Amino acid sequence: MVDAREVIRELQDMREEGHLSDALLRYAVKSLDGADARFNWVGVYLLNDEGLELWLHNYVGSPTEHAKIPVGQGVCGTAVAHGANQNVPDVSEFEGYLSCSSDVQSELVVLIRAGTEIYGQFDIDSHQPAAFNNQDEVAVQMIADKLAEQIAHERR
Ligand code: SME
């Protein structure tokens, strides 16, 4: 289980040292990846300026062909289109699922957002079925909210 408070403390320290969202996003992905054996692939996608595509920012795990995902497609694009996190217990049941690896069984997407403005998302894949619970979603959301603070600050 990820210690969201500890990650947030570190992210705040980084902000105070002057690090920008690019570094914070990379730190958060590495922290999540190392935090839990259920998290087999962890990445961040950011919404492009036109708000039509998600672009892969950084990840830890097997290489993926999904460097760009149109809004509305796959689990990732669906999260943006619906403005809602996606916890998919069985990816084979998800219509339009975009597969990265046949080992992946479940997926959690948590939006990085400030109110109605969506900046991007964390995408976490697991080789276990139904790997993600509500506590995972809450913890990842806390980290996502901290990152949104910095992204909003940079875009002001
Ligand atoms: N499975 C995702 C695509 C991204 S990969 O998991 C890295 C989807 O369906 O949107």
JSON list of C-alpha atoms and ligand atoms in Angstrom, two decimals:
[
{"chain": "A", "resi": 1, "resn": "MET", "atom": "CA", "xyz": [0.00, 0.00, 0.00]},
{"chain": "A", "resi": 2, "resn": "VAL", "atom": "CA", "xyz": [1.40, 3.38, -0.98]},
{"chain": "A", "resi": 3, "resn": "ASP", "atom": "CA", "xyz": [2.00, 5.89, 1.83]},
{"chain": "A", "resi": 4, "resn": "ALA", "atom": "CA", "xyz": [0.35, 8.85, 0.10]},
{"chain": "A", "resi": 5, "resn": "ARG", "atom": "CA", "xyz": [1.14, 11.27, 2.93]},
{"chain": "A", "resi": 6, "resn": "GLU", "atom": "CA", "xyz": [4.85, 10.50, 2.70]},
{"chain": "A", "resi": 7, "resn": "VAL", "atom": "CA", "xyz": [4.85, 10.96, -1.10]},
{"chain": "A", "resi": 8, "resn": "ILE", "atom": "CA", "xyz": [2.94, 14.24, -0.72]},
{"chain": "A", "resi": 9, "resn": "ARG", "atom": "CA", "xyz": [5.43, 15.49, 1.88]},
{"chain": "A", "resi": 10, "resn": "GLU", "atom": "CA", "xyz": [8.27, 14.75, -0.52]},
{"chain": "A", "resi": 11, "resn": "LEU", "atom": "CA", "xyz": [6.42, 16.44, -3.41]},
{"chain": "A", "resi": 12, "resn": "GLN", "atom": "CA", "xyz": [5.90, 19.53, -1.25]},
{"chain": "A", "resi": 13, "resn": "ASP", "atom": "CA", "xyz": [9.61, 19.59, -0.33]},
{"chain": "A", "resi": 14, "resn": "MET", "atom": "CA", "xyz": [10.46, 19.37, -4.02]},
{"chain": "A", "resi": 15, "resn": "ARG", "atom": "CA", "xyz": [8.13, 22.28, -4.77]},
{"chain": "A", "resi": 16, "resn": "GLU", "atom": "CA", "xyz": [9.76, 24.37, -2.07]},
{"chain": "A", "resi": 17, "resn": "GLU", "atom": "CA", "xyz": [13.17, 23.59, -3.57]},
{"chain": "A", "resi": 18, "resn": "GLY", "atom": "CA", "xyz": [11.87, 24.92, -6.90]},
{"chain": "A", "resi": 19, "resn": "HIS", "atom": "CA", "xyz": [11.33, 21.70, -8.80]},
{"chain": "A", "resi": 20, "resn": "LEU", "atom": "CA", "xyz": [8.71, 21.89, -11.54]},
{"chain": "A", "resi": 21, "resn": "SER", "atom": "CA", "xyz": [5.86, 19.54, -12.40]},
{"chain": "A", "resi": 22, "resn": "ASP", "atom": "CA", "xyz": [8.03, 17.54, -14.80]},
{"chain": "A", "resi": 23, "resn": "ALA", "atom": "CA", "xyz": [10.25, 16.39, -11.92]},
{"chain": "A", "resi": 24, "resn": "LEU", "atom": "CA", "xyz": [7.30, 15.93, -9.57]},
{"chain": "A", "resi": 25, "resn": "LEU", "atom": "CA", "xyz": [5.46, 13.72, -12.06]},
{"chain": "A", "resi": 26, "resn": "ARG", "atom": "CA", "xyz": [8.55, 11.52, -12.52]},
{"chain": "A", "resi": 27, "resn": "TYR", "atom": "CA", "xyz": [9.06, 11.26, -8.76]},
{"chain": "A", "resi": 28, "resn": "ALA", "atom": "CA", "xyz": [5.41, 10.32, -8.19]},
{"chain": "A", "resi": 29, "resn": "VAL", "atom": "CA", "xyz": [5.49, 7.58, -10.85]},
{"chain": "A", "resi": 30, "resn": "LYS", "atom": "CA", "xyz": [8.66, 6.05, -9.37]},
{"chain": "A", "resi": 31, "resn": "SER", "atom": "CA", "xyz": [7.22, 6.22, -5.84]},
{"chain": "A", "resi": 32, "resn": "LEU", "atom": "CA", "xyz": [3.99, 4.52, -6.85]},
{"chain": "A", "resi": 33, "resn": "ASP", "atom": "CA", "xyz": [5.83, 1.85, -8.80]},
{"chain": "A", "resi": 34, "resn": "GLY", "atom": "CA", "xyz": [8.04, 1.01, -5.85]},
{"chain": "A", "resi": 35, "resn": "ALA", "atom": "CA", "xyz": [5.25, 1.16, -3.29]},
{"chain": "A", "resi": 36, "resn": "ASP", "atom": "CA", "xyz": [3.24, -1.92, -4.12]},
{"chain": "A", "resi": 37, "resn": "ALA", "atom": "CA", "xyz": [3.90, -5.27, -5.77]},
{"chain": "A", "resi": 38, "resn": "ARG", "atom": "CA", "xyz": [0.44, -5.14, -7.36]},
{"chain": "A", "resi": 39, "resn": "PHE", "atom": "CA", "xyz": [1.49, -2.11, -9.41]},
{"chain": "A", "resi": 40, "resn": "ASN", "atom": "CA", "xyz": [3.24, -3.68, -12.42]},
{"chain": "A", "resi": 41, "resn": "TRP", "atom": "CA", "xyz": [3.14, -0.67, -14.77]},
{"chain": "A", "resi": 42, "resn": "VAL", "atom": "CA", "xyz": [2.78, 2.92, -13.59]},
{"chain": "A", "resi": 43, "resn": "GLY", "atom": "CA", "xyz": [2.66, 5.92, -15.86]},
{"chain": "A", "resi": 44, "resn": "VAL", "atom": "CA", "xyz": [1.39, 9.45, -16.32]},
{"chain": "A", "resi": 45, "resn": "TYR", "atom": "CA", "xyz": [-0.43, 10.67, -19.40]},
{"chain": "A", "resi": 46, "resn": "LEU", "atom": "CA", "xyz": [-0.98, 14.40, -19.90]},
{"chain": "A", "resi": 47, "resn": "LEU", "atom": "CA", "xyz": [-3.79, 15.89, -21.95]},
{"chain": "A", "resi": 48, "resn": "ASN", "atom": "CA", "xyz": [-2.42, 17.80, -24.95]},
{"chain": "A", "resi": 49, "resn": "ASP", "atom": "CA", "xyz": [-3.13, 21.51, -25.43]},
{"chain": "A", "resi": 50, "resn": "GLU", "atom": "CA", "xyz": [-6.11, 20.87, -27.71]},
{"chain": "A", "resi": 51, "resn": "GLY", "atom": "CA", "xyz": [-7.57, 18.50, -25.10]},
{"chain": "A", "resi": 52, "resn": "LEU", "atom": "CA", "xyz": [-8.01, 15.77, -27.70]},
{"chain": "A", "resi": 53, "resn": "GLU", "atom": "CA", "xyz": [-5.21, 13.35, -26.92]},
{"chain": "A", "resi": 54, "resn": "LEU", "atom": "CA", "xyz": [-3.37, 11.94, -23.93]},
{"chain": "A", "resi": 55, "resn": "TRP", "atom": "CA", "xyz": [0.40, 11.96, -24.37]},
{"chain": "A", "resi": 56, "resn": "LEU", "atom": "CA", "xyz": [2.56, 9.59, -22.35]},
{"chain": "A", "resi": 57, "resn": "HIS", "atom": "CA", "xyz": [4.77, 11.70, -20.06]},
{"chain": "A", "resi": 58, "resn": "ASN", "atom": "CA", "xyz": [6.76, 9.04, -18.16]},
{"chain": "A", "resi": 59, "resn": "TYR", "atom": "CA", "xyz": [6.35, 5.49, -16.92]},
{"chain": "A", "resi": 60, "resn": "VAL", "atom": "CA", "xyz": [7.98, 2.56, -15.17]},
{"chain": "A", "resi": 61, "resn": "GLY", "atom": "CA", "xyz": [7.31, -0.90, -16.63]},
{"chain": "A", "resi": 62, "resn": "SER", "atom": "CA", "xyz": [7.32, -2.65, -19.97]},
{"chain": "A", "resi": 63, "resn": "PRO", "atom": "CA", "xyz": [7.50, -0.46, -23.07]},
{"chain": "A", "resi": 64, "resn": "THR", "atom": "CA", "xyz": [4.09, 0.39, -24.52]},
{"chain": "A", "resi": 65, "resn": "GLU", "atom": "CA", "xyz": [2.98, 1.28, -28.02]},
{"chain": "A", "resi": 66, "resn": "HIS", "atom": "CA", "xyz": [0.32, 3.59, -26.58]},
{"chain": "A", "resi": 67, "resn": "ALA", "atom": "CA", "xyz": [2.34, 6.80, -26.54]},
{"chain": "A", "resi": 68, "resn": "LYS", "atom": "CA", "xyz": [-0.74, 8.81, -27.59]},
{"chain": "A", "resi": 69, "resn": "ILE", "atom": "CA", "xyz": [-4.35, 7.93, -26.76]},
{"chain": "A", "resi": 70, "resn": "PRO", "atom": "CA", "xyz": [-7.30, 9.85, -28.22]},
{"chain": "A", "resi": 71, "resn": "VAL", "atom": "CA", "xyz": [-9.83, 11.10, -25.66]},
{"chain": "A", "resi": 72, "resn": "GLY", "atom": "CA", "xyz": [-12.70, 8.61, -25.61]},
{"chain": "A", "resi": 73, "resn": "GLN", "atom": "CA", "xyz": [-10.55, 5.59, -26.43]},
{"chain": "A", "resi": 74, "resn": "GLY", "atom": "CA", "xyz": [-9.41, 2.85, -24.06]},
{"chain": "A", "resi": 75, "resn": "VAL", "atom": "CA", "xyz": [-9.62, 3.02, -20.31]},
{"chain": "A", "resi": 76, "resn": "CYS", "atom": "CA", "xyz": [-7.43, 6.13, -20.30]},
{"chain": "A", "resi": 77, "resn": "GLY", "atom": "CA", "xyz": [-9.41, 8.09, -22.88]},
{"chain": "A", "resi": 78, "resn": "THR", "atom": "CA", "xyz": [-12.70, 7.04, -21.29]},
{"chain": "A", "resi": 79, "resn": "ALA", "atom": "CA", "xyz": [-11.62, 8.52, -17.94]},
{"chain": "A", "resi": 80, "resn": "VAL", "atom": "CA", "xyz": [-11.14, 11.91, -19.61]},
{"chain": "A", "resi": 81, "resn": "ALA", "atom": "CA", "xyz": [-14.29, 11.70, -21.74]},
{"chain": "A", "resi": 82, "resn": "HIS", "atom": "CA", "xyz": [-16.40, 10.90, -18.66]},
{"chain": "A", "resi": 83, "resn": "GLY", "atom": "CA", "xyz": [-14.42, 13.07, -16.25]},
{"chain": "A", "resi": 84, "resn": "ALA", "atom": "CA", "xyz": [-14.22, 10.09, -13.92]},
{"chain": "A", "resi": 85, "resn": "ASN", "atom": "CA", "xyz": [-11.56, 7.74, -12.54]},
{"chain": "A", "resi": 86, "resn": "GLN", "atom": "CA", "xyz": [-11.72, 4.18, -13.88]},
{"chain": "A", "resi": 87, "resn": "ASN", "atom": "CA", "xyz": [-11.16, 1.08, -11.75]},
{"chain": "A", "resi": 88, "resn": "VAL", "atom": "CA", "xyz": [-11.36, -1.87, -14.15]},
{"chain": "A", "resi": 89, "resn": "PRO", "atom": "CA", "xyz": [-11.24, -5.24, -12.34]},
{"chain": "A", "resi": 90, "resn": "ASP", "atom": "CA", "xyz": [-11.07, -7.27, -15.58]},
{"chain": "A", "resi": 91, "resn": "VAL", "atom": "CA", "xyz": [-9.64, -5.49, -18.61]},
{"chain": "A", "resi": 92, "resn": "SER", "atom": "CA", "xyz": [-10.92, -8.20, -20.97]},
{"chain": "A", "resi": 93, "resn": "GLU", "atom": "CA", "xyz": [-14.46, -7.04, -20.15]},
{"chain": "A", "resi": 94, "resn": "PHE", "atom": "CA", "xyz": [-13.76, -3.39, -20.97]},
{"chain": "A", "resi": 95, "resn": "GLU", "atom": "CA", "xyz": [-15.03, -2.45, -24.42]},
{"chain": "A", "resi": 96, "resn": "GLY", "atom": "CA", "xyz": [-12.32, -0.77, -26.46]},
{"chain": "A", "resi": 97, "resn": "TYR", "atom": "CA", "xyz": [-9.56, -1.70, -24.01]},
{"chain": "A", "resi": 98, "resn": "LEU", "atom": "CA", "xyz": [-6.09, -0.84, -25.39]},
{"chain": "A", "resi": 99, "resn": "SER", "atom": "CA", "xyz": [-3.73, -3.64, -24.43]},
{"chain": "A", "resi": 100, "resn": "CYS", "atom": "CA", "xyz": [-0.12, -2.96, -23.49]},
{"chain": "A", "resi": 101, "resn": "SER", "atom": "CA", "xyz": [0.75, -6.51, -22.47]},
{"chain": "A", "resi": 102, "resn": "SER", "atom": "CA", "xyz": [-1.18, -9.78, -22.28]},
{"chain": "A", "resi": 103, "resn": "ASP", "atom": "CA", "xyz": [-0.05, -10.05, -18.62]},
{"chain": "A", "resi": 104, "resn": "VAL", "atom": "CA", "xyz": [-2.26, -7.13, -17.56]},
{"chain": "A", "resi": 105, "resn": "GLN", "atom": "CA", "xyz": [-5.51, -8.15, -15.88]},
{"chain": "A", "resi": 106, "resn": "SER", "atom": "CA", "xyz": [-6.76, -5.01, -14.14]},
{"chain": "A", "resi": 107, "resn": "GLU", "atom": "CA", "xyz": [-6.21, -1.28, -14.45]},
{"chain": "A", "resi": 108, "resn": "LEU", "atom": "CA", "xyz": [-6.70, 1.87, -12.38]},
{"chain": "A", "resi": 109, "resn": "VAL", "atom": "CA", "xyz": [-6.84, 5.35, -13.93]},
{"chain": "A", "resi": 110, "resn": "VAL", "atom": "CA", "xyz": [-6.92, 8.37, -11.60]},
{"chain": "A", "resi": 111, "resn": "LEU", "atom": "CA", "xyz": [-7.35, 11.84, -13.02]},
{"chain": "A", "resi": 112, "resn": "ILE", "atom": "CA", "xyz": [-4.98, 14.71, -12.30]},
{"chain": "A", "resi": 113, "resn": "ARG", "atom": "CA", "xyz": [-7.36, 17.64, -12.23]},
{"chain": "A", "resi": 114, "resn": "ALA", "atom": "CA", "xyz": [-8.23, 20.98, -10.67]},
{"chain": "A", "resi": 115, "resn": "GLY", "atom": "CA", "xyz": [-12.01, 21.18, -10.49]},
{"chain": "A", "resi": 116, "resn": "THR", "atom": "CA", "xyz": [-13.37, 20.66, -14.00]},
{"chain": "A", "resi": 117, "resn": "GLU", "atom": "CA", "xyz": [-9.98, 21.17, -15.65]},
{"chain": "A", "resi": 118, "resn": "ILE", "atom": "CA", "xyz": [-8.29, 17.85, -16.42]},
{"chain": "A", "resi": 119, "resn": "TYR", "atom": "CA", "xyz": [-4.50, 17.93, -16.79]},
{"chain": "A", "resi": 120, "resn": "GLY", "atom": "CA", "xyz": [-3.90, 14.22, -17.21]},
{"chain": "A", "resi": 121, "resn": "GLN", "atom": "CA", "xyz": [-3.92, 11.00, -15.25]},
{"chain": "A", "resi": 122, "resn": "PHE", "atom": "CA", "xyz": [-2.08, 8.23, -13.48]},
{"chain": "A", "resi": 123, "resn": "ASP", "atom": "CA", "xyz": [-2.45, 4.90, -15.24]},
{"chain": "A", "resi": 124, "resn": "ILE", "atom": "CA", "xyz": [-1.63, 1.78, -13.20]},
{"chain": "A", "resi": 125, "resn": "ASP", "atom": "CA", "xyz": [-1.74, -1.78, -14.57]},
{"chain": "A", "resi": 126, "resn": "SER", "atom": "CA", "xyz": [-1.67, -4.98, -12.56]},
{"chain": "A", "resi": 127, "resn": "HIS", "atom": "CA", "xyz": [-1.03, -8.59, -13.49]},
{"chain": "A", "resi": 128, "resn": "GLN", "atom": "CA", "xyz": [-3.52, -9.56, -10.77]},
{"chain": "A", "resi": 129, "resn": "PRO", "atom": "CA", "xyz": [-7.25, -9.57, -11.46]},
{"chain": "A", "resi": 130, "resn": "ALA", "atom": "CA", "xyz": [-9.25, -6.94, -9.52]},
{"chain": "A", "resi": 131, "resn": "ALA", "atom": "CA", "xyz": [-6.02, -5.65, -7.97]},
{"chain": "A", "resi": 132, "resn": "PHE", "atom": "CA", "xyz": [-7.24, -2.19, -7.01]},
{"chain": "A", "resi": 133, "resn": "ASN", "atom": "CA", "xyz": [-9.51, -1.21, -4.13]},
{"chain": "A", "resi": 134, "resn": "ASN", "atom": "CA", "xyz": [-11.04, 2.06, -3.04]},
{"chain": "A", "resi": 135, "resn": "GLN", "atom": "CA", "xyz": [-8.12, 2.81, -0.69]},
{"chain": "A", "resi": 136, "resn": "ASP", "atom": "CA", "xyz": [-5.72, 2.62, -3.65]},
{"chain": "A", "resi": 137, "resn": "GLU", "atom": "CA", "xyz": [-7.87, 5.05, -5.60]},
{"chain": "A", "resi": 138, "resn": "VAL", "atom": "CA", "xyz": [-8.05, 7.47, -2.66]},
{"chain": "A", "resi": 139, "resn": "ALA", "atom": "CA", "xyz": [-4.26, 7.31, -2.10]},
{"chain": "A", "resi": 140, "resn": "VAL", "atom": "CA", "xyz": [-3.44, 7.87, -5.78]},
{"chain": "A", "resi": 141, "resn": "GLN", "atom": "CA", "xyz": [-6.01, 10.69, -5.93]},
{"chain": "A", "resi": 142, "resn": "MET", "atom": "CA", "xyz": [-4.31, 12.44, -3.00]},
{"chain": "A", "resi": 143, "resn": "ILE", "atom": "CA", "xyz": [-1.01, 12.35, -4.89]},
{"chain": "A", "resi": 144, "resn": "ALA", "atom": "CA", "xyz": [-2.72, 13.44, -8.13]},
{"chain": "A", "resi": 145, "resn": "ASP", "atom": "CA", "xyz": [-4.28, 16.42, -6.33]},
{"chain": "A", "resi": 146, "resn": "LYS", "atom": "CA", "xyz": [-0.87, 17.51, -5.06]},
{"chain": "A", "resi": 147, "resn": "LEU", "atom": "CA", "xyz": [0.51, 17.38, -8.61]},
{"chain": "A", "resi": 148, "resn": "ALA", "atom": "CA", "xyz": [-2.49, 19.33, -9.92]},
{"chain": "A", "resi": 149, "resn": "GLU", "atom": "CA", "xyz": [-1.61, 22.14, -7.48]},
{"chain": "A", "resi": 150, "resn": "GLN", "atom": "CA", "xyz": [1.82, 22.51, -9.09]},
{"chain": "A", "resi": 151, "resn": "ILE", "atom": "CA", "xyz": [0.55, 22.16, -12.69]},
{"chain": "A", "resi": 152, "resn": "ALA", "atom": "CA", "xyz": [-2.14, 24.79, -12.04]},
{"chain": "A", "resi": 153, "resn": "HIS", "atom": "CA", "xyz": [0.52, 27.06, -10.55]},
{"chain": "A", "resi": 154, "resn": "GLU", "atom": "CA", "xyz": [2.72, 26.72, -13.67]},
{"chain": "A", "resi": 155, "resn": "ARG", "atom": "CA", "xyz": [-0.16, 27.38, -16.07]},
{"chain": "A", "resi": 156, "resn": "ARG", "atom": "CA", "xyz": [-1.38, 30.51, -14.31]},
{"chain": "B", "resi": 1, "resn": "SME", "atom": "N1", "xyz": [-4.75, 0.12, -21.20]},
{"chain": "B", "resi": 1, "resn": "SME", "atom": "C1", "xyz": [-4.81, 1.53, -21.50]},
{"chain": "B", "resi": 1, "resn": "SME", "atom": "C2", "xyz": [-3.73, 1.95, -22.46]},
{"chain": "B", "resi": 1, "resn": "SME", "atom": "C3", "xyz": [-2.48, 2.38, -21.81]},
{"chain": "B", "resi": 1, "resn": "SME", "atom": "S1", "xyz": [-1.52, 1.09, -21.30]},
{"chain": "B", "resi": 1, "resn": "SME", "atom": "O1", "xyz": [-2.20, 0.39, -20.19]},
{"chain": "B", "resi": 1, "resn": "SME", "atom": "C4", "xyz": [-0.05, 1.59, -20.81]},
{"chain": "B", "resi": 1, "resn": "SME", "atom": "C5", "xyz": [-6.18, 1.87, -22.05]},
{"chain": "B", "resi": 1, "resn": "SME", "atom": "O2", "xyz": [-6.99, 0.99, -22.32]},
{"chain": "B", "resi": 1, "resn": "SME", "atom": "O3", "xyz": [-6.43, 3.07, -22.23]}
]
